[in-house]
Each structure stands twice: as C-alpha cells, then as structure tokens.
Coordinates of C-alpha atoms in Angstrom, one line a residue:
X1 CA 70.5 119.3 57.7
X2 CA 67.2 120.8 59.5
X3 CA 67.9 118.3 62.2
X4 CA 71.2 119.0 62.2
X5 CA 71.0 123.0 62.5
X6 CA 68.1 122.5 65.8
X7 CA 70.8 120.4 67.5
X8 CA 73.3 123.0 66.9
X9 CA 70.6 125.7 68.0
X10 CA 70.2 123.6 70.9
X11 CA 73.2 123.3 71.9
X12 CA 74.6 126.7 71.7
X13 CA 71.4 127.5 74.2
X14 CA 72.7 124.5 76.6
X15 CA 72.4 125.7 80.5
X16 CA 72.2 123.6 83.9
X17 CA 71.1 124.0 86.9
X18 CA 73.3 124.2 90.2
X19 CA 73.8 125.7 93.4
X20 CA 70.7 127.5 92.9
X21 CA 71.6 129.0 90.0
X22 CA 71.5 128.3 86.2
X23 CA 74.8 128.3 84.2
X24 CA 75.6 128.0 80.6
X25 CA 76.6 124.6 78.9
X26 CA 77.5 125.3 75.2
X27 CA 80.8 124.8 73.9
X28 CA 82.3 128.2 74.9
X29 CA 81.1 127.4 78.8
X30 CA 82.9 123.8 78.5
X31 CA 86.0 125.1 77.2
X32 CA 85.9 127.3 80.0
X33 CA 85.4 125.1 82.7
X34 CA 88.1 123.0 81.4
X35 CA 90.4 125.8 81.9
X36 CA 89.2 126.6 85.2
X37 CA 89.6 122.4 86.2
X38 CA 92.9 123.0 85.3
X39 CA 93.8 125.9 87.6
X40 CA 93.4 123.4 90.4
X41 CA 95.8 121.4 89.1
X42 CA 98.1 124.4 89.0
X43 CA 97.6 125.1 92.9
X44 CA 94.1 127.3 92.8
X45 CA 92.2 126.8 95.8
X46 CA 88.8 127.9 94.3
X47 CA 87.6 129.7 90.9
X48 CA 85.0 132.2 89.9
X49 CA 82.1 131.5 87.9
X50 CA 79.7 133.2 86.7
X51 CA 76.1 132.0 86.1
X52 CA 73.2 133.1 83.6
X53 CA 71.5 135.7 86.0
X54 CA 75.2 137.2 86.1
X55 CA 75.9 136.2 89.6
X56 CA 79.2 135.5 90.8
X57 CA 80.1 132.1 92.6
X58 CA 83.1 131.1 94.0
X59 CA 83.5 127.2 93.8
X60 CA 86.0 124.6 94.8
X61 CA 87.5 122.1 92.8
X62 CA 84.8 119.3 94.1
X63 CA 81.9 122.0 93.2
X64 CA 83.7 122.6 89.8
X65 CA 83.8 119.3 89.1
X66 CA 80.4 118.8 90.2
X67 CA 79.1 121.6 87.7
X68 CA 81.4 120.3 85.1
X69 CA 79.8 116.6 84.9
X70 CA 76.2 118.2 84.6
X71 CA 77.5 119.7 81.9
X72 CA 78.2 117.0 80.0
X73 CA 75.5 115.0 81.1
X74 CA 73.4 117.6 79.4
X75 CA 75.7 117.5 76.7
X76 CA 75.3 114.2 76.1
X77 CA 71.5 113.9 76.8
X78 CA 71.1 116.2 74.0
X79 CA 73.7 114.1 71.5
X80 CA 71.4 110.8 72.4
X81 CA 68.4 112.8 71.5
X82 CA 70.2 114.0 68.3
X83 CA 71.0 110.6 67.3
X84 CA 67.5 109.0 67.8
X85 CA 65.9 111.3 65.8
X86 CA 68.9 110.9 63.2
X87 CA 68.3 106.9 63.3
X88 CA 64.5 107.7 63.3
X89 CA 65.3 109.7 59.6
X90 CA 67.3 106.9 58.3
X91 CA 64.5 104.8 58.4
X92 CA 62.1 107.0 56.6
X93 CA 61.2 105.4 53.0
X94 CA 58.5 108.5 52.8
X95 CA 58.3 112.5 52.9
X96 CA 55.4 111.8 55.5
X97 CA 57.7 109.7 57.6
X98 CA 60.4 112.2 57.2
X99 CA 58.0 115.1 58.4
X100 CA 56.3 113.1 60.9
X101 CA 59.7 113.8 63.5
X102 CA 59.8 116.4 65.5
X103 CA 62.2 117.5 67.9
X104 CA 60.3 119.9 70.9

C-alpha cells in the first residue's frame, strides 16, 4: 500500500516539459487535454493552455497533440516504474528484502 500511495503522490505531482514551459500531467491535466483535442475535432483552430508558471499558450492541434503524447509518455514511464518495484515486492521472501526498495 506504501508503494501504492508514492505512485499516487507521484502522479498527482506529474508535469512535462514543452515549449519552454512546464505543464501539469496528473489526471485532472489529461482529462483536460482530452477535452481540448476534442475542440479541434469540433472546428477550433487553436486552444489555450495554461502552464505551471501560470502562463498562457495558445497551441494548435499538432502542438496539443504534441503536449498530449508527453503526457502520457510520462504517464506511462511512471506506471513501468510502479510495476518494477511492484514485481520487485512480489519477490521478497524477507522484511529486509521488502525494505531494501526504494522508489527516489
């Protein structure tokens, strides 16, 4: 559950980097850019995000979408991480082993 609750902490602090900026990745950010991926599909021509160091950028759909992917590629570089250590613990036969991983 420890393990559990750092990759939640984790992932609720999730941001990326782009367009020289830093932007957030957590859940609420991806349900957001899904939104805003769909306003292009709906005829929007660009949307406005805004980043971490609350500035304002104005993207196209092929920057959204670039922003978008680094999101989940952080999303899922942090779920492979999760599931190492969680294969690492099912291996454990001692409390040493178990207190032996650490996630930095």
């Amino acid at each position: 559950s420890q393990l559990k609750s750092t990759m939640q902490s984790k992932r609720q602090a999730l941001k990326v980097s782009y367009d020289d900026d830093e932007f957030d990745a957590n859940e609420d950010a991806q349900a957001n850019m899904i939104v805003l991926l769909k306003s292009f599909d709906l005829g929007a021509t660009s949307v406005s995000i805004r980043s971490t160091t609350e500035k304002t950028h104005t993207f196209n759909k092929d920057h959204t979408q670039e922003l978008s992917l680094l999101m989940l590629q952080a999303v899922n570089e942090l779920y492979d991480k999760y599931w190492e250590l969680k294969d690492q613990l099912s291996k454990c036969e001692t409390v040493d082993a178990v207190n032996e991983i650490k996630w930095e």
